[in-house]
Tab-separated table of C-alpha atoms in Angstrom:
chain	number	residue	atom	x	y	z
A	1	MET	CA	93.526	95.238	140.953
A	2	ASN	CA	96.162	97.902	140.697
A	3	ALA	CA	96.430	100.049	143.792
A	4	LEU	CA	98.848	102.372	145.497
A	5	THR	CA	98.825	103.374	149.173
A	6	LEU	CA	99.882	106.862	150.245
A	7	GLN	CA	100.627	107.831	153.818
A	8	TRP	CA	101.278	111.325	155.107
A	9	HIS	CA	101.051	113.576	158.124
A	10	ASP	CA	98.945	116.705	157.755
A	11	ALA	CA	97.479	119.087	160.315
A	12	GLY	CA	98.675	116.911	163.172
A	13	GLN	CA	97.111	113.711	161.836
A	14	ASP	CA	98.432	110.632	160.132
A	15	LYS	CA	96.467	109.904	156.985
A	16	THR	CA	96.401	106.994	154.615
A	17	GLN	CA	94.739	106.881	151.244
A	18	ASN	CA	94.494	104.138	148.659
A	19	ILE	CA	94.560	105.104	145.022
A	20	TYR	CA	93.088	102.571	142.641
A	21	GLU	CA	93.630	102.293	138.942
A	22	GLN	CA	90.047	103.201	137.974
A	23	GLN	CA	88.632	104.809	141.065
A	24	PRO	CA	85.914	107.409	140.666
A	25	SER	CA	87.487	110.852	140.912
A	26	GLN	CA	86.876	114.334	139.628
A	27	ASN	CA	89.150	113.593	136.693
A	28	PRO	CA	88.590	109.988	135.669
A	29	GLY	CA	91.773	107.963	135.496
A	30	THR	CA	93.780	110.327	137.679
A	31	VAL	CA	93.792	111.378	141.321
A	32	ARG	CA	94.734	114.984	141.932
A	33	ILE	CA	96.402	116.183	145.111
A	34	GLY	CA	96.580	119.744	146.407
A	35	ARG	CA	94.994	122.288	148.727
A	36	ASP	CA	91.924	123.201	146.665
A	37	ARG	CA	88.933	121.086	147.707
A	38	LEU	CA	87.090	121.850	144.489
A	39	ARG	CA	89.746	120.517	142.169
A	40	CYS	CA	91.529	117.852	144.196
A	41	ASP	CA	90.623	114.308	145.166
A	42	ILE	CA	93.134	114.251	148.038
A	43	VAL	CA	93.181	117.574	149.891
A	44	LEU	CA	96.186	118.694	151.946
A	45	SER	CA	95.715	121.644	154.262
A	46	HIS	CA	99.317	122.831	154.531
A	47	PRO	CA	99.866	126.364	153.138
A	48	THR	CA	103.066	125.306	151.307
A	49	VAL	CA	101.028	122.947	149.113
A	50	SER	CA	99.730	124.411	145.830
A	51	GLY	CA	95.992	124.545	145.158
A	52	LEU	CA	96.342	121.922	142.454
A	53	HIS	CA	99.750	120.375	142.884
A	54	VAL	CA	100.233	116.908	141.389
A	55	GLU	CA	98.245	114.032	140.023
A	56	ILE	CA	98.808	110.316	140.289
A	57	PHE	CA	97.584	108.066	137.521
A	58	PHE	CA	97.938	104.504	136.337
A	59	HIS	CA	99.754	104.069	133.038
A	60	GLN	CA	98.097	101.218	131.140
A	61	GLN	CA	100.984	100.459	128.785
A	62	GLN	CA	103.623	100.569	131.493
A	63	GLN	CA	101.343	98.950	134.088
A	64	ARG	CA	102.722	101.337	136.710
A	65	PHE	CA	101.563	104.317	138.711
A	66	TYR	CA	103.052	107.666	137.768
A	67	ILE	CA	103.061	111.106	139.358
A	68	ARG	CA	102.770	114.220	137.205
A	69	ASN	CA	103.483	117.782	138.291
A	70	LEU	CA	100.660	120.270	137.663
A	71	ARG	CA	102.302	123.357	139.168
A	72	SER	CA	105.589	124.345	137.575
A	73	GLN	CA	106.355	127.096	140.137
A	74	ASN	CA	106.227	124.674	143.043
A	75	PRO	CA	107.619	121.379	141.751
A	76	PRO	CA	107.232	118.324	143.960
A	77	LEU	CA	110.289	116.417	145.095
A	78	VAL	CA	110.133	112.723	144.248
A	79	ASP	CA	112.786	110.885	146.247
A	80	GLY	CA	114.625	114.182	146.580
A	81	ARG	CA	114.585	114.981	142.841
A	82	GLN	CA	112.582	117.910	141.565
A	83	LEU	CA	109.873	116.875	139.163
A	84	VAL	CA	109.325	120.012	137.102
A	85	GLN	CA	107.941	118.546	133.899
A	86	GLY	CA	106.614	115.226	132.757
A	87	GLU	CA	105.987	112.346	135.082
A	88	MET	CA	107.872	109.833	137.188
A	89	PRO	CA	107.002	106.245	138.087
A	90	LEU	CA	106.078	105.576	141.709
A	91	THR	CA	107.354	102.548	143.554
A	92	GLU	CA	107.059	101.296	147.113
A	93	GLY	CA	109.119	103.473	149.391
A	94	THR	CA	109.028	106.566	147.162
A	95	THR	CA	108.633	109.824	149.088
A	96	ILE	CA	106.876	112.759	147.496
A	97	SER	CA	107.350	116.217	148.994
A	98	LEU	CA	104.655	118.773	148.242
A	99	GLY	CA	105.800	121.954	149.904
A	100	GLN	CA	106.463	120.855	153.466
A	101	ILE	CA	104.193	117.823	153.347
A	102	LYS	CA	105.853	114.495	152.706
A	103	LEU	CA	103.754	111.712	151.239
A	104	ASN	CA	105.123	108.195	151.428
A	105	VAL	CA	104.200	105.475	148.989
A	106	THR	CA	103.875	102.553	151.391
A	107	GLN	CA	102.518	99.980	149.012
A	108	VAL	CA	102.097	99.445	145.301
A	109	SER	CA	100.282	96.417	144.048
A	110	THR	CA	100.213	96.244	140.305
A	111	GLY	CA	98.981	92.775	139.709
A	112	SER	CA	99.022	91.020	136.478
A	113	ILE	CA	95.506	89.947	135.663
A	114	PRO	CA	95.204	86.399	137.005
A	115	ALA	CA	95.419	84.083	134.051
A	116	THR	CA	92.348	81.897	134.046
A	117	ILE	CA	92.594	80.868	130.430
A	118	LEU	CA	95.236	78.290	129.764
A	119	MET	CA	96.479	78.406	126.253
A	120	PRO	CA	97.098	75.110	124.513
A	121	PRO	CA	100.757	74.288	123.933
A	122	HIS	CA	102.000	75.619	120.625
A	123	PRO	CA	101.943	73.057	117.850
A	124	GLY	CA	105.309	72.323	116.341
A	125	HIS	CA	107.247	72.187	119.610
A	126	HIS	CA	106.903	68.439	119.869
A	127	HIS	CA	109.223	67.296	117.141
A	128	HIS	CA	109.018	63.682	118.227
A	129	SER	CA	105.253	63.669	117.894
A	130	PRO	CA	104.009	62.524	114.480
A	131	THR	CA	101.099	64.987	114.427
A	132	PRO	CA	102.345	68.328	115.752
A	133	SER	CA	98.890	69.849	115.485
A	134	ALA	CA	97.499	67.602	118.243
A	135	PRO	CA	99.535	68.244	121.362
A	136	PRO	CA	99.768	65.070	123.444
A	137	LEU	CA	98.639	67.000	126.536
A	138	GLY	CA	95.130	67.558	125.274
A	139	ILE	CA	93.739	70.973	124.517
A	140	TYR	CA	92.001	73.517	126.643
A	141	GLY	CA	88.582	74.727	125.682
A	142	LEU	CA	86.152	77.221	127.158
A	143	GLU	CA	82.910	75.905	128.543
A	144	CYS	CA	80.069	78.287	127.732
A	145	PRO	CA	78.390	79.495	130.937
A	146	LYS	CA	75.013	79.268	129.194
A	147	CYS	CA	74.813	76.220	126.936
A	148	HIS	CA	77.830	74.375	128.438
A	149	LYS	CA	79.232	73.455	125.058
A	150	VAL	CA	82.971	73.763	124.786
A	151	SER	CA	84.475	76.233	122.331
A	152	PRO	CA	88.155	76.441	121.396
A	153	GLY	CA	90.218	78.864	123.494
A	154	GLU	CA	90.644	81.287	120.624
A	155	ASN	CA	86.911	82.016	120.750
A	156	LEU	CA	87.403	84.050	123.916
A	157	GLN	CA	87.134	87.282	121.914
A	158	ILE	CA	84.295	86.084	119.694
A	159	GLY	CA	81.923	84.277	122.027
A	160	CYS	CA	80.362	80.820	122.129
A	161	HIS	CA	80.238	78.937	118.826
A	162	TRP	CA	76.740	77.663	119.533
A	163	CYS	CA	74.726	80.299	121.341
A	164	GLY	CA	76.883	83.414	121.004
A	165	THR	CA	77.215	84.010	124.765
A	166	SER	CA	80.315	85.927	125.854
A	167	LEU	CA	83.032	83.597	127.052
A	168	ALA	CA	84.572	86.119	129.428
A	169	ALA	CA	83.123	84.175	132.349
A	170	ALA	CA	83.712	80.780	130.778
A	171	VAL	CA	85.439	78.014	132.672
A	172	SER	CA	88.592	76.539	131.136
A	173	VAL	CA	88.170	72.835	130.662
A	174	LEU	CA	90.643	70.290	129.501
A	175	VAL	CA	89.449	68.555	126.395
A	176	ALA	CA	91.073	65.155	126.511
A	177	PRO	CA	93.103	64.238	123.439
A	178	GLY	CA	91.140	62.296	120.911
A	179	SER	CA	87.737	63.362	122.213
C-alpha cells in the first residue's frame, strides 16, 4: 500500500493526514490542498494559502508521490525551492511551504507489491544440466482456489487451465521435479 504522511500546524493545532495512493477524494487519484473547502481534500485555514493550492498524487510509473502546483501566482516552496510549474517528487523529510503554512512529509511508504508468485528459474542457466528445460529445483505452479488443480505460473494472467477461475488468489505450490 503506497502512503504518505503529512504533518502541519494550522490554526493553533497540530494535524496529521495520511494520503494513500487510491484514496477516495474529490479528484480521484489526487489529493488537493488549499483553503477552499469545496475544492480541496485537505483544507488549510491560513489566509496566505491559496483557495486551491497544490495537489499530491501517486505516479504509477515512477512509483513515487509527487506534488504539483495549481496556483502559479503563489508557488509552494518544496524544500526551499519554488515549484512554479510541473511537479516534484516527495520524500520523507520534505517540507512544503504553502504561504506561511509548512507541511512536513514525515513518512513515505511506497511498497513494492509483495511477491507471492515465485517464478521458476530460467531454463538455460544450468549449463551442467543435460535438460535445461527442467530446472533441477522443481517448478512452481499455481493451485486453483476452486478446483485445486495446479496450473503453470504463466497462467496467472489467463486463469485456471481446468475450470477458468482467476488465479489472482491462487497459492504458489512447488511441483516436485519429475511429477
